[in-house]
mmCIF file of N, CA and C in Angstrom:
data_model
loop_
_atom_site.group_PDB
_atom_site.id
_atom_site.type_symbol
_atom_site.label_atom_id
_atom_site.label_comp_id
_atom_site.label_asym_id
_atom_site.label_seq_id
_atom_site.Cartn_x
_atom_site.Cartn_y
_atom_site.Cartn_z
ATOM 1 N N SER A 21 0.838 -1.193 0.000
ATOM 2 C CA SER A 21 0.000 0.000 0.000
ATOM 3 C C SER A 21 0.878 1.250 0.000
ATOM 4 N N PRO A 22 0.567 2.246 -0.811
ATOM 5 C CA PRO A 22 1.380 3.469 -0.817
ATOM 6 C C PRO A 22 1.290 4.255 0.476
ATOM 7 N N TRP A 23 0.262 4.001 1.295
ATOM 8 C CA TRP A 23 0.087 4.742 2.548
ATOM 9 C C TRP A 23 0.916 4.167 3.690
ATOM 10 N N SER A 24 1.472 2.976 3.513
ATOM 11 C CA SER A 24 2.090 2.294 4.646
ATOM 12 C C SER A 24 3.348 3.002 5.134
ATOM 13 N N GLU A 25 3.981 3.803 4.278
ATOM 14 C CA GLU A 25 5.232 4.443 4.668
ATOM 15 C C GLU A 25 5.049 5.866 5.187
ATOM 16 N N ILE A 26 3.821 6.332 5.213
ATOM 17 C CA ILE A 26 3.583 7.723 5.613
ATOM 18 C C ILE A 26 3.777 7.896 7.118
ATOM 19 N N ARG A 27 4.520 8.951 7.476
ATOM 20 C CA ARG A 27 4.752 9.244 8.888
ATOM 21 C C ARG A 27 4.533 10.729 9.150
ATOM 22 N N LEU A 28 3.869 11.028 10.244
ATOM 23 C CA LEU A 28 3.758 12.387 10.766
ATOM 24 C C LEU A 28 4.350 12.345 12.162
ATOM 25 N N GLU A 29 5.562 12.860 12.290
ATOM 26 C CA GLU A 29 6.312 12.736 13.538
ATOM 27 C C GLU A 29 6.285 14.058 14.298
ATOM 28 N N GLN A 30 5.715 14.024 15.480
ATOM 29 C CA GLN A 30 5.541 15.249 16.256
ATOM 30 C C GLN A 30 6.650 15.437 17.278
ATOM 31 N N SER A 31 6.880 16.687 17.630
ATOM 32 C CA SER A 31 7.912 17.027 18.600
ATOM 33 C C SER A 31 7.515 16.525 19.992
ATOM 34 N N PRO A 32 8.503 16.333 20.874
ATOM 35 C CA PRO A 32 8.203 15.804 22.216
ATOM 36 C C PRO A 32 7.362 16.771 23.047
ATOM 37 N N SER A 33 6.802 16.231 24.121
ATOM 38 C CA SER A 33 6.016 17.054 25.045
ATOM 39 C C SER A 33 6.893 18.132 25.676
ATOM 40 N N GLU A 34 6.275 19.235 26.025
ATOM 41 C CA GLU A 34 6.986 20.341 26.663
ATOM 42 C C GLU A 34 6.203 20.824 27.877
ATOM 43 N N VAL A 35 6.942 21.332 28.850
ATOM 44 C CA VAL A 35 6.337 21.966 30.020
ATOM 45 C C VAL A 35 6.656 23.453 29.951
ATOM 46 N N LYS A 36 5.620 24.267 29.988
ATOM 47 C CA LYS A 36 5.790 25.716 29.869
ATOM 48 C C LYS A 36 5.075 26.423 31.013
ATOM 49 N N ARG A 37 5.495 27.644 31.263
ATOM 50 C CA ARG A 37 4.850 28.477 32.277
ATOM 51 C C ARG A 37 3.796 29.368 31.623
ATOM 52 N N PRO A 38 2.790 29.787 32.408
ATOM 53 C CA PRO A 38 1.803 30.732 31.864
ATOM 54 C C PRO A 38 2.488 31.976 31.306
ATOM 55 N N GLY A 39 2.004 32.413 30.160
ATOM 56 C CA GLY A 39 2.564 33.590 29.518
ATOM 57 C C GLY A 39 3.645 33.296 28.506
ATOM 58 N N GLU A 40 4.207 32.090 28.549
ATOM 59 C CA GLU A 40 5.258 31.729 27.605
ATOM 60 C C GLU A 40 4.665 31.330 26.253
ATOM 61 N N THR A 41 5.566 31.052 25.305
ATOM 62 C CA THR A 41 5.188 30.631 23.959
ATOM 63 C C THR A 41 5.720 29.227 23.710
ATOM 64 N N VAL A 42 4.945 28.420 23.015
ATOM 65 C CA VAL A 42 5.405 27.092 22.610
ATOM 66 C C VAL A 42 5.258 26.969 21.098
ATOM 67 N N LYS A 43 6.222 26.295 20.474
ATOM 68 C CA LYS A 43 6.153 26.033 19.040
ATOM 69 C C LYS A 43 6.407 24.550 18.832
ATOM 70 N N MET A 44 5.383 23.839 18.400
ATOM 71 C CA MET A 44 5.504 22.395 18.177
ATOM 72 C C MET A 44 5.591 22.113 16.685
ATOM 73 N N SER A 45 6.203 20.978 16.360
ATOM 74 C CA SER A 45 6.448 20.656 14.957
ATOM 75 C C SER A 45 5.851 19.310 14.588
ATOM 76 N N CYS A 46 5.658 19.142 13.300
ATOM 77 C CA CYS A 46 5.108 17.914 12.729
ATOM 78 C C CYS A 46 5.894 17.654 11.443
ATOM 79 N N ILE A 47 6.827 16.691 11.507
ATOM 80 C CA ILE A 47 7.684 16.375 10.360
ATOM 81 C C ILE A 47 7.018 15.284 9.535
ATOM 82 N N ILE A 48 6.859 15.549 8.261
ATOM 83 C CA ILE A 48 6.108 14.666 7.373
ATOM 84 C C ILE A 48 7.066 13.928 6.461
ATOM 85 N N SER A 49 6.881 12.617 6.357
ATOM 86 C CA SER A 49 7.704 11.829 5.441
ATOM 87 C C SER A 49 6.848 10.772 4.769
ATOM 88 N N GLY A 50 7.328 10.283 3.645
ATOM 89 C CA GLY A 50 6.632 9.227 2.922
ATOM 90 C C GLY A 50 5.775 9.714 1.779
ATOM 91 N N TYR A 51 5.618 11.020 1.658
ATOM 92 C CA TYR A 51 4.889 11.600 0.531
ATOM 93 C C TYR A 51 5.257 13.078 0.442
ATOM 94 N N SER A 52 4.891 13.711 -0.649
ATOM 95 C CA SER A 52 5.144 15.139 -0.806
ATOM 96 C C SER A 52 4.177 15.922 0.071
ATOM 97 N N MET A 53 4.714 16.679 1.016
ATOM 98 C CA MET A 53 3.885 17.372 1.999
ATOM 99 C C MET A 53 2.828 18.251 1.345
ATOM 100 N N THR A 54 3.155 18.837 0.200
ATOM 101 C CA THR A 54 2.241 19.789 -0.421
ATOM 102 C C THR A 54 1.099 19.111 -1.171
ATOM 103 N N SER A 55 1.074 17.773 -1.161
ATOM 104 C CA SER A 55 0.007 17.054 -1.866
ATOM 105 C C SER A 55 -1.308 17.058 -1.093
ATOM 106 N N TYR A 56 -1.225 17.183 0.235
ATOM 107 C CA TYR A 56 -2.422 17.108 1.066
ATOM 108 C C TYR A 56 -2.352 18.159 2.160
ATOM 109 N N ASN A 57 -3.499 18.642 2.567
ATOM 110 C CA ASN A 57 -3.549 19.631 3.633
ATOM 111 C C ASN A 57 -3.304 18.982 4.990
ATOM 112 N N ILE A 58 -2.925 19.825 5.956
ATOM 113 C CA ILE A 58 -2.649 19.364 7.318
ATOM 114 C C ILE A 58 -3.585 20.086 8.286
ATOM 115 N N HIS A 59 -4.148 19.332 9.197
ATOM 116 C CA HIS A 59 -5.013 19.889 10.240
ATOM 117 C C HIS A 59 -4.321 19.744 11.593
ATOM 118 N N TRP A 60 -4.616 20.670 12.493
ATOM 119 C CA TRP A 60 -4.183 20.571 13.883
ATOM 120 C C TRP A 60 -5.426 20.433 14.762
ATOM 121 N N ILE A 61 -5.327 19.526 15.719
ATOM 122 C CA ILE A 61 -6.441 19.161 16.597
ATOM 123 C C ILE A 61 -5.867 19.036 18.002
ATOM 124 N N ARG A 62 -6.675 19.300 19.005
ATOM 125 C CA ARG A 62 -6.196 19.066 20.364
ATOM 126 C C ARG A 62 -7.247 18.334 21.178
ATOM 127 N N GLN A 63 -6.775 17.717 22.262
ATOM 128 C CA GLN A 63 -7.678 17.013 23.170
ATOM 129 C C GLN A 63 -7.231 17.238 24.601
ATOM 130 N N LYS A 64 -8.113 17.830 25.391
ATOM 131 C CA LYS A 64 -7.864 17.987 26.814
ATOM 132 C C LYS A 64 -8.282 16.709 27.530
ATOM 133 N N PRO A 65 -7.697 16.431 28.694
ATOM 134 C CA PRO A 65 -8.023 15.187 29.402
ATOM 135 C C PRO A 65 -9.519 15.019 29.625
ATOM 136 N N GLY A 66 -10.053 13.889 29.204
ATOM 137 C CA GLY A 66 -11.455 13.580 29.408
ATOM 138 C C GLY A 66 -12.417 14.364 28.541
ATOM 139 N N ARG A 67 -11.892 15.090 27.552
ATOM 140 C CA ARG A 67 -12.734 15.941 26.720
ATOM 141 C C ARG A 67 -12.717 15.468 25.267
ATOM 142 N N ALA A 68 -13.610 16.034 24.487
ATOM 143 C CA ALA A 68 -13.677 15.698 23.069
ATOM 144 C C ALA A 68 -12.533 16.368 22.306
ATOM 145 N N LEU A 69 -12.290 15.889 21.103
ATOM 146 C CA LEU A 69 -11.315 16.525 20.224
ATOM 147 C C LEU A 69 -11.795 17.920 19.834
ATOM 148 N N GLU A 70 -10.853 18.848 19.719
ATOM 149 C CA GLU A 70 -11.162 20.205 19.258
ATOM 150 C C GLU A 70 -10.343 20.487 18.003
ATOM 151 N N TRP A 71 -11.016 20.934 16.959
ATOM 152 C CA TRP A 71 -10.332 21.278 15.714
ATOM 153 C C TRP A 71 -9.784 22.693 15.807
ATOM 154 N N ILE A 72 -8.476 22.830 15.602
ATOM 155 C CA ILE A 72 -7.819 24.138 15.707
ATOM 156 C C ILE A 72 -7.843 24.873 14.371
ATOM 157 N N GLY A 73 -7.496 24.158 13.313
ATOM 158 C CA GLY A 73 -7.466 24.787 12.003
ATOM 159 C C GLY A 73 -6.718 23.921 11.016
ATOM 160 N N TRP A 74 -6.539 24.452 9.807
ATOM 161 C CA TRP A 74 -5.861 23.674 8.771
ATOM 162 C C TRP A 74 -4.937 24.561 7.952
ATOM 163 N N MET A 75 -3.917 23.906 7.395
ATOM 164 C CA MET A 75 -2.924 24.578 6.571
ATOM 165 C C MET A 75 -3.077 24.141 5.123
ATOM 166 N N ASN A 76 -3.215 25.107 4.237
ATOM 167 C CA ASN A 76 -3.175 24.856 2.799
ATOM 168 C C ASN A 76 -1.702 24.695 2.439
ATOM 169 N N THR A 77 -1.217 23.465 2.450
ATOM 170 C CA THR A 77 0.216 23.198 2.376
ATOM 171 C C THR A 77 0.810 23.688 1.064
ATOM 172 N N GLY A 78 2.025 24.204 1.175
ATOM 173 C CA GLY A 78 2.725 24.743 0.025
ATOM 174 C C GLY A 78 2.451 26.207 -0.200
ATOM 175 N N ASN A 79 1.408 26.725 0.425
ATOM 176 C CA ASN A 79 1.035 28.131 0.274
ATOM 177 C C ASN A 79 1.184 28.928 1.567
ATOM 178 N N ASN A 80 1.559 28.244 2.655
ATOM 179 C CA ASN A 80 1.687 28.872 3.969
ATOM 180 C C ASN A 80 0.426 29.665 4.322
ATOM 181 N N ALA A 81 -0.720 29.106 3.935
ATOM 182 C CA ALA A 81 -2.005 29.777 4.137
ATOM 183 C C ALA A 81 -2.837 28.965 5.118
ATOM 184 N N ALA A 82 -3.029 29.515 6.316
ATOM 185 C CA ALA A 82 -3.731 28.800 7.376
ATOM 186 C C ALA A 82 -5.113 29.390 7.606
ATOM 187 N N SER A 83 -6.048 28.518 7.991
ATOM 188 C CA SER A 83 -7.387 28.938 8.399
ATOM 189 C C SER A 83 -7.655 28.365 9.782
ATOM 190 N N TYR A 84 -8.280 29.157 10.638
ATOM 191 C CA TYR A 84 -8.439 28.788 12.041
ATOM 192 C C TYR A 84 -9.904 28.722 12.439
ATOM 193 N N ALA A 85 -10.201 27.811 13.356
ATOM 194 C CA ALA A 85 -11.506 27.827 14.004
ATOM 195 C C ALA A 85 -11.630 29.121 14.804
ATOM 196 N N SER A 86 -12.856 29.573 14.994
ATOM 197 C CA SER A 86 -13.076 30.902 15.581
ATOM 198 C C SER A 86 -12.429 31.058 16.954
ATOM 199 N N SER A 87 -12.413 30.008 17.749
ATOM 200 C CA SER A 87 -11.875 30.124 19.104
ATOM 201 C C SER A 87 -10.354 30.026 19.156
ATOM 202 N N PHE A 88 -9.713 29.833 18.006
ATOM 203 C CA PHE A 88 -8.254 29.686 17.979
ATOM 204 C C PHE A 88 -7.587 30.728 17.081
ATOM 205 N N GLN A 89 -8.260 31.832 16.836
ATOM 206 C CA GLN A 89 -7.743 32.787 15.862
ATOM 207 C C GLN A 89 -6.734 33.775 16.431
ATOM 208 N N SER A 90 -6.694 33.940 17.736
ATOM 209 C CA SER A 90 -5.864 35.026 18.265
ATOM 210 C C SER A 90 -4.436 34.590 18.597
ATOM 211 N N ARG A 91 -4.259 33.584 19.425
ATOM 212 C CA ARG A 91 -2.927 33.233 19.933
ATOM 213 C C ARG A 91 -2.279 32.066 19.203
ATOM 214 N N PHE A 92 -3.009 31.450 18.295
ATOM 215 C CA PHE A 92 -2.518 30.258 17.609
ATOM 216 C C PHE A 92 -2.034 30.621 16.209
ATOM 217 N N SER A 93 -0.900 30.051 15.817
ATOM 218 C CA SER A 93 -0.321 30.376 14.513
ATOM 219 C C SER A 93 0.248 29.112 13.874
ATOM 220 N N MET A 94 -0.256 28.771 12.700
ATOM 221 C CA MET A 94 0.242 27.631 11.933
ATOM 222 C C MET A 94 1.149 28.131 10.824
ATOM 223 N N THR A 95 2.331 27.536 10.728
ATOM 224 C CA THR A 95 3.268 27.872 9.664
ATOM 225 C C THR A 95 3.851 26.580 9.115
ATOM 226 N N GLU A 96 4.658 26.711 8.059
ATOM 227 C CA GLU A 96 5.259 25.530 7.448
ATOM 228 C C GLU A 96 6.627 25.867 6.876
ATOM 229 N N ASP A 97 7.454 24.833 6.774
ATOM 230 C CA ASP A 97 8.733 24.930 6.083
ATOM 231 C C ASP A 97 8.770 23.815 5.048
ATOM 232 N N VAL A 98 8.546 24.179 3.797
ATOM 233 C CA VAL A 98 8.399 23.168 2.747
ATOM 234 C C VAL A 98 9.680 22.365 2.523
ATOM 235 N N PRO A 99 10.884 22.999 2.459
ATOM 236 C CA PRO A 99 12.093 22.199 2.204
ATOM 237 C C PRO A 99 12.325 21.077 3.214
ATOM 238 N N SER A 100 11.950 21.307 4.470
ATOM 239 C CA SER A 100 12.136 20.267 5.490
ATOM 240 C C SER A 100 10.866 19.463 5.748
ATOM 241 N N SER A 101 9.826 19.698 4.957
ATOM 242 C CA SER A 101 8.549 18.978 5.091
ATOM 243 C C SER A 101 8.020 19.031 6.522
ATOM 244 N N THR A 102 8.042 20.220 7.094
ATOM 245 C CA THR A 102 7.645 20.379 8.493
ATOM 246 C C THR A 102 6.523 21.402 8.625
ATOM 247 N N GLN A 103 5.543 21.043 9.444
ATOM 248 C CA GLN A 103 4.465 21.949 9.820
ATOM 249 C C GLN A 103 4.678 22.364 11.274
ATOM 250 N N PHE A 104 4.285 23.590 11.584
ATOM 251 C CA PHE A 104 4.460 24.112 12.937
ATOM 252 C C PHE A 104 3.140 24.662 13.476
ATOM 253 N N LEU A 105 2.968 24.513 14.784
ATOM 254 C CA LEU A 105 1.878 25.179 15.496
ATOM 255 C C LEU A 105 2.490 25.930 16.667
ATOM 256 N N GLN A 106 2.285 27.235 16.693
ATOM 257 C CA GLN A 106 2.789 28.071 17.781
ATOM 258 C C GLN A 106 1.622 28.641 18.571
ATOM 259 N N ILE A 107 1.761 28.610 19.895
ATOM 260 C CA ILE A 107 0.752 29.185 20.785
ATOM 261 C C ILE A 107 1.447 30.207 21.667
ATOM 262 N N GLN A 108 0.938 31.427 21.652
ATOM 263 C CA GLN A 108 1.507 32.504 22.448
ATOM 264 C C GLN A 108 0.683 32.732 23.714
ATOM 265 N N THR A 109 1.332 33.354 24.686
ATOM 266 C CA THR A 109 0.669 33.729 25.941
ATOM 267 C C THR A 109 -0.107 32.537 26.512
ATOM 268 N N LEU A 110 0.621 31.471 26.762
ATOM 269 C CA LEU A 110 0.004 30.230 27.230
ATOM 270 C C LEU A 110 -0.722 30.409 28.559
ATOM 271 N N THR A 111 -1.809 29.662 28.712
ATOM 272 C CA THR A 111 -2.522 29.579 29.984
ATOM 273 C C THR A 111 -2.704 28.099 30.324
ATOM 274 N N ALA A 112 -3.145 27.831 31.539
ATOM 275 C CA ALA A 112 -3.384 26.445 31.943
ATOM 276 C C ALA A 112 -4.419 25.774 31.047
ATOM 277 N N ALA A 113 -5.318 26.565 30.488
ATOM 278 C CA ALA A 113 -6.363 26.015 29.626
ATOM 279 C C ALA A 113 -5.818 25.478 28.307
ATOM 280 N N ASP A 114 -4.567 25.809 27.989
ATOM 281 C CA ASP A 114 -3.961 25.287 26.760
ATOM 282 C C ASP A 114 -3.339 23.910 26.957
ATOM 283 N N SER A 115 -3.330 23.413 28.187
ATOM 284 C CA SER A 115 -2.773 22.081 28.449
ATOM 285 C C SER A 115 -3.628 21.029 27.759
ATOM 286 N N ALA A 116 -3.013 20.275 26.856
ATOM 287 C CA ALA A 116 -3.752 19.295 26.058
ATOM 288 C C ALA A 116 -2.756 18.472 25.262
ATOM 289 N N VAL A 117 -3.260 17.418 24.645
ATOM 290 C CA VAL A 117 -2.490 16.693 23.636
ATOM 291 C C VAL A 117 -2.838 17.303 22.287
ATOM 292 N N TYR A 118 -1.810 17.708 21.550
ATOM 293 C CA TYR A 118 -2.003 18.343 20.245
ATOM 294 C C TYR A 118 -1.602 17.368 19.148
ATOM 295 N N PHE A 119 -2.455 17.259 18.135
ATOM 296 C CA PHE A 119 -2.227 16.331 17.030
ATOM 297 C C PHE A 119 -2.134 17.087 15.712
ATOM 298 N N CYS A 120 -1.233 16.643 14.849
ATOM 299 C CA CYS A 120 -1.310 17.042 13.444
ATOM 300 C C CYS A 120 -1.910 15.865 12.682
ATOM 301 N N ALA A 121 -2.683 16.168 11.664
ATOM 302 C CA ALA A 121 -3.374 15.122 10.903
ATOM 303 C C ALA A 121 -3.372 15.495 9.430
ATOM 304 N N GLN A 122 -3.194 14.485 8.600
ATOM 305 C CA GLN A 122 -3.171 14.694 7.157
ATOM 306 C C GLN A 122 -4.526 14.345 6.568
ATOM 307 N N THR A 123 -4.990 15.170 5.638
ATOM 308 C CA THR A 123 -6.207 14.823 4.908
ATOM 309 C C THR A 123 -5.797 14.041 3.669
ATOM 310 N N THR A 124 -6.271 12.818 3.563
ATOM 311 C CA THR A 124 -5.860 11.957 2.463
ATOM 312 C C THR A 124 -6.754 12.104 1.245
ATOM 313 N N MET A 125 -7.801 12.901 1.372
ATOM 314 C CA MET A 125 -8.661 13.117 0.214
ATOM 315 C C MET A 125 -9.383 14.446 0.402
ATOM 316 N N TRP A 126 -9.862 15.002 -0.683
ATOM 317 C CA TRP A 126 -10.654 16.224 -0.594
ATOM 318 C C TRP A 126 -12.042 15.878 -0.083
ATOM 319 N N THR A 127 -12.485 16.589 0.915
ATOM 320 C CA THR A 127 -13.838 16.390 1.421
ATOM 321 C C THR A 127 -14.519 17.748 1.513
ATOM 322 N N ARG A 128 -15.791 17.740 1.358
ATOM 323 C CA ARG A 128 -16.552 18.982 1.510
ATOM 324 C C ARG A 128 -16.788 19.197 3.000
ATOM 325 N N CYS A 129 -16.291 20.295 3.498
ATOM 326 C CA CYS A 129 -16.303 20.502 4.946
ATOM 327 C C CYS A 129 -16.692 21.938 5.254
ATOM 328 N N ILE A 130 -17.640 22.119 6.138
ATOM 329 C CA ILE A 130 -17.941 23.444 6.669
ATOM 330 C C ILE A 130 -17.251 23.524 8.026
ATOM 331 N N CYS A 131 -16.115 24.211 8.056
ATOM 332 C CA CYS A 131 -15.289 24.247 9.255
ATOM 333 C C CYS A 131 -15.619 25.502 10.048
ATOM 334 N N THR A 132 -16.054 25.330 11.273
ATOM 335 C CA THR A 132 -16.481 26.476 12.073
ATOM 336 C C THR A 132 -15.636 26.615 13.331
#
């Protein structure tokens, strides 16, 4: 299967203080990063998944869910096939597991 070699490798966990900034990475291998868009999602303990936003890969063009538009910033580095999510002015409410996810096909989506 052509999908068997695909990897999205995320940076290790970090401990930060309130007010600090964190920048996490997602290194993509096994396919051309610009072929598919990348989404960022988070999950707080015992809570449902929350969609943060998505990156139009290759264009450095990000779109964010309404509640993540101010302190969250998605960027990319195409030569190294890496996606980044940066969160500024951290608070305890930002404590969560953060995921990067690849869209393997075009879907019609109303993202709110």
